[in-house]
mmCIF file of C-alpha atoms and ligand atoms in Angstrom:
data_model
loop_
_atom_site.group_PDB
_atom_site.id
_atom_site.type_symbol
_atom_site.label_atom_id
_atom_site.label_comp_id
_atom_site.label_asym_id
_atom_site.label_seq_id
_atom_site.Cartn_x
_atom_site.Cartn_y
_atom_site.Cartn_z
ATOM 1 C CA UNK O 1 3.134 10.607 132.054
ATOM 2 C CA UNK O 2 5.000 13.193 133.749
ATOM 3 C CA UNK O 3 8.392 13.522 133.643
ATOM 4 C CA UNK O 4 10.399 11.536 136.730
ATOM 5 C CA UNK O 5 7.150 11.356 138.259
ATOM 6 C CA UNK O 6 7.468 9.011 141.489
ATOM 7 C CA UNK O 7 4.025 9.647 143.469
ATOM 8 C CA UNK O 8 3.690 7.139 145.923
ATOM 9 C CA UNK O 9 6.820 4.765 145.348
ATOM 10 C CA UNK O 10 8.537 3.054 148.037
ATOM 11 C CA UNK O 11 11.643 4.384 148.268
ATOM 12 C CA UNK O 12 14.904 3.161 150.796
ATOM 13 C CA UNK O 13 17.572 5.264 150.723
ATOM 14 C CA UNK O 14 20.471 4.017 152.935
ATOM 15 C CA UNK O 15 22.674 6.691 154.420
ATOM 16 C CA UNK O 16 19.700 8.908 154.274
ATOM 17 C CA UNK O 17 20.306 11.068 157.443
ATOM 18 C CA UNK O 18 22.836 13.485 156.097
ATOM 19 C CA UNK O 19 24.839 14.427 152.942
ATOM 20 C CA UNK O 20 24.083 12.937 149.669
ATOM 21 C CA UNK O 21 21.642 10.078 151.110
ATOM 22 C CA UNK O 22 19.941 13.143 152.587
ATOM 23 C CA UNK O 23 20.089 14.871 149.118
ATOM 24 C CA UNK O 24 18.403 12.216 147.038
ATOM 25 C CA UNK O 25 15.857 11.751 150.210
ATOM 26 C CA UNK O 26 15.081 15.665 149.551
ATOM 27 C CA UNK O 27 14.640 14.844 145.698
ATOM 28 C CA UNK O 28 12.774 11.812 145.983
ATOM 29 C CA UNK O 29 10.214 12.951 148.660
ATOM 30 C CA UNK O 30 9.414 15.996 146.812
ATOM 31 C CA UNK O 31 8.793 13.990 143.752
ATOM 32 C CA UNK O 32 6.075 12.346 145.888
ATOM 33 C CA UNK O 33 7.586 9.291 147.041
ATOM 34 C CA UNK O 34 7.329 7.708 150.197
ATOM 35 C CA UNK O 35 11.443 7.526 151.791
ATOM 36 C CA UNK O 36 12.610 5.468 154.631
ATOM 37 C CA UNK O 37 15.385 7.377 155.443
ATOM 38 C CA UNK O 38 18.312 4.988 156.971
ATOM 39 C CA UNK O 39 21.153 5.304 159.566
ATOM 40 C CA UNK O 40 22.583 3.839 162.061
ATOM 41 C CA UNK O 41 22.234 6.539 164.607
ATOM 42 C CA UNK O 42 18.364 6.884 165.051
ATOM 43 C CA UNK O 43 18.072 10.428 166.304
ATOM 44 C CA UNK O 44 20.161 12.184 163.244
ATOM 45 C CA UNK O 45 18.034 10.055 161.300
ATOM 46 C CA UNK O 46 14.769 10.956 162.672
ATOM 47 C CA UNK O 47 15.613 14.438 162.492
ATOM 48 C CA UNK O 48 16.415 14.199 159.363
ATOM 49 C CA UNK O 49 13.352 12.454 158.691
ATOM 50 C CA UNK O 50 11.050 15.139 160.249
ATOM 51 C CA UNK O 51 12.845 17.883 158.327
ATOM 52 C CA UNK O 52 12.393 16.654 154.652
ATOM 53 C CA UNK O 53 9.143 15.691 155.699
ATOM 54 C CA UNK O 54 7.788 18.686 156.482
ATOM 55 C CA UNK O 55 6.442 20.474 152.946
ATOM 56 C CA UNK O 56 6.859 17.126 151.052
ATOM 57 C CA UNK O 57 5.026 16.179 148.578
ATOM 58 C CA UNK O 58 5.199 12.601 149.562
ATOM 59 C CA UNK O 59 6.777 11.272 153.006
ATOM 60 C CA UNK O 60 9.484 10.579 154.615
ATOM 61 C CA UNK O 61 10.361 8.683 157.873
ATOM 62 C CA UNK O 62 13.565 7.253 159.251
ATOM 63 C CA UNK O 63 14.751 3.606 160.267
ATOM 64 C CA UNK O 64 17.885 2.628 161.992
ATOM 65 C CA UNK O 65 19.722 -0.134 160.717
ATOM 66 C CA UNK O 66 23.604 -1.148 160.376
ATOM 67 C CA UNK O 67 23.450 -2.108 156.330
ATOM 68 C CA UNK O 68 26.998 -4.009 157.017
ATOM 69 C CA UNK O 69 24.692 -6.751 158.722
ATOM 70 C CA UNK O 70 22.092 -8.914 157.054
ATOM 71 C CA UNK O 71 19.991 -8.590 160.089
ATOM 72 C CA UNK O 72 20.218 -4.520 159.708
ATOM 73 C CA UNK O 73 19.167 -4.888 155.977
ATOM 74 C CA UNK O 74 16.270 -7.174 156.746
ATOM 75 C CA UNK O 75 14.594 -5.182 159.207
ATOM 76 C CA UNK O 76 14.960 -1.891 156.743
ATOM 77 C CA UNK O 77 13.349 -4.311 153.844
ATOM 78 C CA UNK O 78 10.892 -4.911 156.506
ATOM 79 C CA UNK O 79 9.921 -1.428 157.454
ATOM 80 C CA UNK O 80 9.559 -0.352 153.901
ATOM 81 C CA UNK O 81 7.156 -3.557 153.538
ATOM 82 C CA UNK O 82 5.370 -2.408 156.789
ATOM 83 C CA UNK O 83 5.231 1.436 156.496
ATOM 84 C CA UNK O 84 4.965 1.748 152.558
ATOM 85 C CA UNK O 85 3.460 -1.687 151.242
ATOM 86 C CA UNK O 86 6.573 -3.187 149.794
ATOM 87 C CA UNK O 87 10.122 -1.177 148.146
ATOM 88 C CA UNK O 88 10.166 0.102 144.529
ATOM 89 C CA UNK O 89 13.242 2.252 145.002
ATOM 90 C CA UNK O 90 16.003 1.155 146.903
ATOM 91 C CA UNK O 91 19.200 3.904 146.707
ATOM 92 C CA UNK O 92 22.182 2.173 147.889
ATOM 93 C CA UNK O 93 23.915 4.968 149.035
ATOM 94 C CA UNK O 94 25.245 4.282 152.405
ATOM 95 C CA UNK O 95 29.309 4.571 152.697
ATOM 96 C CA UNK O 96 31.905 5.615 154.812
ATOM 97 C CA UNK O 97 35.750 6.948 153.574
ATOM 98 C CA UNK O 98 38.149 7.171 156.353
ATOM 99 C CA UNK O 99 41.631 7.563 154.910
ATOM 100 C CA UNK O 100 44.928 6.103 155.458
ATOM 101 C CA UNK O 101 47.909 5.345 153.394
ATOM 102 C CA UNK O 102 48.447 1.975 152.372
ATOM 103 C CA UNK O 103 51.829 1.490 154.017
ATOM 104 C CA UNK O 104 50.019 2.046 157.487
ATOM 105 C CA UNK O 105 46.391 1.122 156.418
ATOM 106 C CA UNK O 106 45.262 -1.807 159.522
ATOM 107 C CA UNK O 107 43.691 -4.603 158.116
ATOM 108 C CA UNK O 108 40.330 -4.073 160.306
ATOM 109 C CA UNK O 109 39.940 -0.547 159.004
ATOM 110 C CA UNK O 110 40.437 -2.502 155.583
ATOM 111 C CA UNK O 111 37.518 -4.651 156.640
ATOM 112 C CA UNK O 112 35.255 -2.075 157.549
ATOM 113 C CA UNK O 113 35.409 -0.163 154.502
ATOM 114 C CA UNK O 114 34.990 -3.001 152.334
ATOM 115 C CA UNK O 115 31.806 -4.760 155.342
ATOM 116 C CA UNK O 116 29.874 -0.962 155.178
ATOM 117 C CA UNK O 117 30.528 -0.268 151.040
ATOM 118 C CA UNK O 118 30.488 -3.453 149.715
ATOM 119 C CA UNK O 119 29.331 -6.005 151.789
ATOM 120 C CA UNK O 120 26.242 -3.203 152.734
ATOM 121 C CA UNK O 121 24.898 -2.731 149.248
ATOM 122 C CA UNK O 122 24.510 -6.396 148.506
ATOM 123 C CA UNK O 123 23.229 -7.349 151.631
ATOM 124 C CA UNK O 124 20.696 -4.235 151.151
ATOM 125 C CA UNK O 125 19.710 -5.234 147.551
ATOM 126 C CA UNK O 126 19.474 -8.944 148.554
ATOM 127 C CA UNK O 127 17.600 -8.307 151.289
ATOM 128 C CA UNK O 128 15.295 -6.142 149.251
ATOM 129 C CA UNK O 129 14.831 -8.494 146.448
ATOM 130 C CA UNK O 130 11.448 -9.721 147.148
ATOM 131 C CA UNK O 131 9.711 -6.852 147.742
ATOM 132 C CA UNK O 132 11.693 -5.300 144.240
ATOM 133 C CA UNK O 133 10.276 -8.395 142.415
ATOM 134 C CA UNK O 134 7.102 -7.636 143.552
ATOM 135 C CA UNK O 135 7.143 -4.075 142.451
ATOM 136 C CA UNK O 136 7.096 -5.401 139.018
ATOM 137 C CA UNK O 137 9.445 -2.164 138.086
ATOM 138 C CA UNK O 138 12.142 -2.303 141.095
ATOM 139 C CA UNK O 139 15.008 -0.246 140.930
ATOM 140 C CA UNK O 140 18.199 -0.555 142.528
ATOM 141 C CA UNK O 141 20.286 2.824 141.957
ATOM 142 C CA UNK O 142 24.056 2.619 143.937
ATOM 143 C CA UNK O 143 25.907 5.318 144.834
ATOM 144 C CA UNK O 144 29.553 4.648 143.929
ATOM 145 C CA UNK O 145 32.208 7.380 143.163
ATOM 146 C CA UNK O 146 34.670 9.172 140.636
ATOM 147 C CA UNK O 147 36.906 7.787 143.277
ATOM 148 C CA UNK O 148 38.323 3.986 142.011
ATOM 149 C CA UNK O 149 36.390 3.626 139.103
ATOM 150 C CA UNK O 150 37.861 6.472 137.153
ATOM 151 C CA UNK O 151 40.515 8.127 139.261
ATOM 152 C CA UNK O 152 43.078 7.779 142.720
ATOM 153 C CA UNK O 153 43.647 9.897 145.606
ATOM 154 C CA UNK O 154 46.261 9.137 147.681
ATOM 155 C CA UNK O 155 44.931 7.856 151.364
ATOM 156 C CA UNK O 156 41.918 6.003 149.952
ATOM 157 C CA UNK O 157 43.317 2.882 148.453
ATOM 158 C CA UNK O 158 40.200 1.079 150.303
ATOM 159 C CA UNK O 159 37.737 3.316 149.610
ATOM 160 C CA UNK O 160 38.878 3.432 145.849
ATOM 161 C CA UNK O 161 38.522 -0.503 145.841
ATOM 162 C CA UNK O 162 35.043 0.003 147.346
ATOM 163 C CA UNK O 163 33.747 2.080 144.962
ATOM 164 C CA UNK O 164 35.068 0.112 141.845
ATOM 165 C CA UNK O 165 33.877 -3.556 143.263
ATOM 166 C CA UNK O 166 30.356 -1.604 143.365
ATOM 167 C CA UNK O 167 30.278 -1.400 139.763
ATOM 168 C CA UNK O 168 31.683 -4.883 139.263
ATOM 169 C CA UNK O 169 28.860 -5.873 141.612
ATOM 170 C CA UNK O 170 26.265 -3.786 139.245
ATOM 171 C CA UNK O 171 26.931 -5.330 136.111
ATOM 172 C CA UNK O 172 26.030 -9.014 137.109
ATOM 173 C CA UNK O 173 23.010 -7.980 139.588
ATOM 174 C CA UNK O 174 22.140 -6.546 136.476
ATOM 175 C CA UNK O 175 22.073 -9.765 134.363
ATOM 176 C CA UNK O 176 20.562 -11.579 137.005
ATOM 177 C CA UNK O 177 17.621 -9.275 137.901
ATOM 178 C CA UNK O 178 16.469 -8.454 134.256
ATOM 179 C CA UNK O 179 14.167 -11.112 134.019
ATOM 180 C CA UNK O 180 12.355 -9.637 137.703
ATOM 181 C CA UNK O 181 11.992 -6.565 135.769
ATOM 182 C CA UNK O 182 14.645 -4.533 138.201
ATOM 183 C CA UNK O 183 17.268 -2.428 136.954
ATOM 184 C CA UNK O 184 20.303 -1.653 138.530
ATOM 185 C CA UNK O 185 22.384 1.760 137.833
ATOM 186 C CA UNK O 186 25.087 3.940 139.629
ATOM 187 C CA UNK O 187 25.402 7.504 140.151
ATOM 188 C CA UNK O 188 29.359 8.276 140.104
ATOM 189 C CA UNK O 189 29.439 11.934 142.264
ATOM 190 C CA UNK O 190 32.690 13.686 142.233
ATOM 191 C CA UNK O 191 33.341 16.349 145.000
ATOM 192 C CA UNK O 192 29.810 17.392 146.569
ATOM 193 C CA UNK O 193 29.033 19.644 149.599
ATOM 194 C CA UNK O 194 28.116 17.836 152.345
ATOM 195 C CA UNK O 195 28.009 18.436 156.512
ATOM 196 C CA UNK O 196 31.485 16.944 156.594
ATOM 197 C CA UNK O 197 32.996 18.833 153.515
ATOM 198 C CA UNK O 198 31.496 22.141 154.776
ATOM 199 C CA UNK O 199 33.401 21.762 158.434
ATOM 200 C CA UNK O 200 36.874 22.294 156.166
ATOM 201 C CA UNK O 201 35.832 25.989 155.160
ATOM 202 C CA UNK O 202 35.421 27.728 152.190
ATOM 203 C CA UNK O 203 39.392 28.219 151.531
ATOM 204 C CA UNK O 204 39.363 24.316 150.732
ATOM 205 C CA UNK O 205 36.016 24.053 148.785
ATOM 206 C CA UNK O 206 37.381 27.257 146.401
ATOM 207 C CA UNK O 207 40.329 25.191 146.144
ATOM 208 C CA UNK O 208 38.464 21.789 144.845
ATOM 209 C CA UNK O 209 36.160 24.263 143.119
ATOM 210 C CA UNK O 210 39.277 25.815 141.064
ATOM 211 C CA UNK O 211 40.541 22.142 139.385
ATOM 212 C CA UNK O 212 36.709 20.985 138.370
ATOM 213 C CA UNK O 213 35.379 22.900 134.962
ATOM 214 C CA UNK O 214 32.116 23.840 136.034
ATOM 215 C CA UNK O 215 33.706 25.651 138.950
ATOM 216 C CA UNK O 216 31.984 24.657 141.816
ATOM 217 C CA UNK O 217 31.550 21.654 143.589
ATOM 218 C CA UNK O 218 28.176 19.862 143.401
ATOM 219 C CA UNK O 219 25.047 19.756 145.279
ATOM 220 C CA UNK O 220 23.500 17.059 146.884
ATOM 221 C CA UNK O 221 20.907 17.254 145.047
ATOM 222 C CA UNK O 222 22.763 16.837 141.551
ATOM 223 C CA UNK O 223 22.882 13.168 142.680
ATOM 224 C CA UNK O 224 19.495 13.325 143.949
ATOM 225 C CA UNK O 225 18.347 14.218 140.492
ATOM 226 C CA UNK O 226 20.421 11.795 138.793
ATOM 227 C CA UNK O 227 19.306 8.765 141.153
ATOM 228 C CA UNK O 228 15.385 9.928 140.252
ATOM 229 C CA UNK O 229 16.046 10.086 136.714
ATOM 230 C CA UNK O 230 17.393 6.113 137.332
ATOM 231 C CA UNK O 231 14.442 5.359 139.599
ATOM 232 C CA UNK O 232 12.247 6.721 137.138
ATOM 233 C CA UNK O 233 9.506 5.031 134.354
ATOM 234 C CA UNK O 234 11.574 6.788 131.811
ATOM 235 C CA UNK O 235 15.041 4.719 132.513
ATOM 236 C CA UNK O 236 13.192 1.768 132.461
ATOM 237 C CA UNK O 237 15.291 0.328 129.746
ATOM 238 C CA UNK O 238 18.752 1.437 131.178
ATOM 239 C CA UNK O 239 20.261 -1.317 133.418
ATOM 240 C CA UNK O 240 23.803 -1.735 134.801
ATOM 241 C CA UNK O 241 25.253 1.876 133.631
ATOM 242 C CA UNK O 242 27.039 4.377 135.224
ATOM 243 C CA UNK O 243 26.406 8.280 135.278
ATOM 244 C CA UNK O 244 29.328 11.007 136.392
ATOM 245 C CA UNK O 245 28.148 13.413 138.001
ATOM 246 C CA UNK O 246 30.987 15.673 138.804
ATOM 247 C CA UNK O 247 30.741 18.977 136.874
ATOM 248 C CA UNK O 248 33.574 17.973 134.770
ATOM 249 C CA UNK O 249 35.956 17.280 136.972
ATOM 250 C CA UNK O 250 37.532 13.584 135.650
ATOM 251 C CA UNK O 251 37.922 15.759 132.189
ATOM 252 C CA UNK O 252 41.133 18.179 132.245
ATOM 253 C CA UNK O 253 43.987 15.621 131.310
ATOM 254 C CA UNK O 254 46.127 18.583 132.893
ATOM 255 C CA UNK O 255 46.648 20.906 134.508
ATOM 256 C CA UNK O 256 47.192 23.031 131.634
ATOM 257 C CA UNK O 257 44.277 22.227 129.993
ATOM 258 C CA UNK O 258 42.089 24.103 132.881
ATOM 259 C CA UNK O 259 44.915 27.303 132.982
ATOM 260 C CA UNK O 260 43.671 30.709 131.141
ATOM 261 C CA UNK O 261 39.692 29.848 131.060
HETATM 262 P P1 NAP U 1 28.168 11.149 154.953
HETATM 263 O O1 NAP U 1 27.763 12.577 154.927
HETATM 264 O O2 NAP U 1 29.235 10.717 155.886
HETATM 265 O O3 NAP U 1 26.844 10.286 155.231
HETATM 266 C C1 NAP U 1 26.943 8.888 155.290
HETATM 267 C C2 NAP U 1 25.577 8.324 155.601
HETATM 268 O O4 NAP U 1 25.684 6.904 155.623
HETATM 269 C C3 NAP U 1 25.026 8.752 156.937
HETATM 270 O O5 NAP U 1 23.630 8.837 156.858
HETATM 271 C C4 NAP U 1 25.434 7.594 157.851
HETATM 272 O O6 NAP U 1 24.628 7.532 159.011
HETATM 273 C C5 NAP U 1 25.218 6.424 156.897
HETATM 274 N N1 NAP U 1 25.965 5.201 157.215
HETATM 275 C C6 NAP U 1 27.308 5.049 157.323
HETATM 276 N N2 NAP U 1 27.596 3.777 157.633
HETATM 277 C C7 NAP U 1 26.417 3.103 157.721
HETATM 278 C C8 NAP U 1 26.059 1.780 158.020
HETATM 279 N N3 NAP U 1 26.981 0.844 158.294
HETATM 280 N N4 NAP U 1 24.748 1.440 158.018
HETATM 281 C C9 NAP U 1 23.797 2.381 157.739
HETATM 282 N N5 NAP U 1 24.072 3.651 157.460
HETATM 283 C C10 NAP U 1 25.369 4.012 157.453
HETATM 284 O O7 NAP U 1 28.629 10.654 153.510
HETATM 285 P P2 NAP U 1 28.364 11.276 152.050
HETATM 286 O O8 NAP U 1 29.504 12.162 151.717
HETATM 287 O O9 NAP U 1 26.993 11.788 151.937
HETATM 288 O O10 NAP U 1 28.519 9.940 151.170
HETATM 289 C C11 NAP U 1 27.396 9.152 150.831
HETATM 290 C C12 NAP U 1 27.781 8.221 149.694
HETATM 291 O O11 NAP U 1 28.265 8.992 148.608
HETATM 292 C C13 NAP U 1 28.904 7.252 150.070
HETATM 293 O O12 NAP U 1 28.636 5.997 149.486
HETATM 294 C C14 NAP U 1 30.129 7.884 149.440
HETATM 295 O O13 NAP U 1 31.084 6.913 149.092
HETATM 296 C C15 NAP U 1 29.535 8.532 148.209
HETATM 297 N N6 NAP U 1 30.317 9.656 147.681
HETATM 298 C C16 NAP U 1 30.414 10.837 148.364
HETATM 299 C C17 NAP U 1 31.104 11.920 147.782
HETATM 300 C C18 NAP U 1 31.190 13.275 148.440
HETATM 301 O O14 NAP U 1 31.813 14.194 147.859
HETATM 302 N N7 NAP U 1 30.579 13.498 149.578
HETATM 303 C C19 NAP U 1 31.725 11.747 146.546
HETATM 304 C C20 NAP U 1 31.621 10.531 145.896
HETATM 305 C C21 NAP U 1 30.899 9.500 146.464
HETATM 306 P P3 NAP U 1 25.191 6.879 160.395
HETATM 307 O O15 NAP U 1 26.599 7.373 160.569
HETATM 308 O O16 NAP U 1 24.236 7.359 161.440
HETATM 309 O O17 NAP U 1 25.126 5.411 160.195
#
């Protein structure tokens, strides 16, 4: 079989209308899957959809859903079911980081943070559980972050939580969706160029570049390829991991150890 090959698979991808959602979208479609693309805002989304559609191997088309509701998350397991014949992928990727320190941090922003990155990847993987099962080799691939699980930043106490009760999530959907034949894996992405990084200038991305080895900041497509390689035949026997993709950057224990290279 070929390598990562994905021809005709179902694939979700929540948060698909821009950034890294878009990225693995991009990856996935020209692997020959067919992507729902998911937002909440339908036009970005459709755009979006009619973009990475264009030239693709496979297909993509765009749904919009709120995945902090479990009405939003059934109606996207519903259009996958509708559109594609059921969901063998689903990449639980949408997330949202608005910062604030924890001194002044209200509790509803608290609440949203936890209702969109939390709350929206169970509700998305319960909600897609049926259609998974049915695949008979379902995958579940989250997007988390180098941010909670392995290190701080100041300003995103919630968002740090987030992240980590992902993984904590991951490990016992694991357990419990074994015997369906799903797996469940997260792609940990450290600084990546997105719409919203790109609006700060190059200044501050040569800055982030200059503290991560590789020296440069990563691609949404590095997490695209990571979240195939889960989705794909060949990970079939790899459930409730994690993979960093960050060029590096959760390495230097110093400063110093990055100075003279
Ligand atoms: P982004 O550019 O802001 O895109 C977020 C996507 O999620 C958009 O498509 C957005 O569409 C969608 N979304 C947000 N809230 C939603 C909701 N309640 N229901 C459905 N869709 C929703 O963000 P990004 O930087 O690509 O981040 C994507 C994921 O990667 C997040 O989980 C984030 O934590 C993680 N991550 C990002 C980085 C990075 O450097 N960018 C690093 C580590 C981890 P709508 O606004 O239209 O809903």
């Amino acid at each position: 079989m070929a390598a990562f090959d994905v021809t005709g698979r179902s694939v979700i991808v929540t948060g698909g209308s821009r950034g890294i959602g878009k990225g693995i979208a991009g990856v996935f479609a020209a692997a020959g899957a067919n992507v729902l693309v998911v937002g909440r805002d339908a036009d970005a989304a459709g755009a979006c959809a009619a973009e990475l559609d264009a030239g693709a191997a496979g297909t993509v088309s765009a749904f919009a859903a709120d995945v902090a509701t479990s009405a939003g998350c059934a109606a996207i397991a519903a259009a996958a079911q509708e559109r594609h014949g059921g969901v063998d992928v689903l990449c639980a990727n949408a997330g949202i980081f608005p910062d604030g320190m924890l001194a002044d941090l209200p509790e509803a922003e608290i609440d949203r943070v936890l209702a969109t990155n939390v709350k929206g990847t169970m509700l998305a993987v319960q909600a897609c559980l049926p259609a998974l099962t049915a695949s008979g080799r379902g995958r579940v691939v989250i997007t988390s972050s180098i941010t909670g699980p392995i290190t701080g930043f100041p300003g995103w106490t919630h968002y740090g939580a987030s992240k980590a009760a992902q993984l904590g999530f991951m490990r016992t959907a694991a357990i419990e969706l074994a015997p369906r034949g799903i797996t469940v894996n997260a792609v940990l992405p450290g600084n990546i160029v997105t719409e919203g990084l790109a609006e700060l200038g190059p200044e501050y991305e040569a800055q982030m570049a200059a503290s991560i080895p590789l020296r440069r900041l990563g691609e949404v497509a590095d997490i695209g390829h990571a979240a195939l390689f889960f989705a794909s035949d060949q990970a079939r026997y790899v459930t409730g991991q994690t993979l960093v993709v960050d060029g590096g950057q959760v390495l230097p224990e110093s400063m110093a150890a990055m100075e003279g290279l």
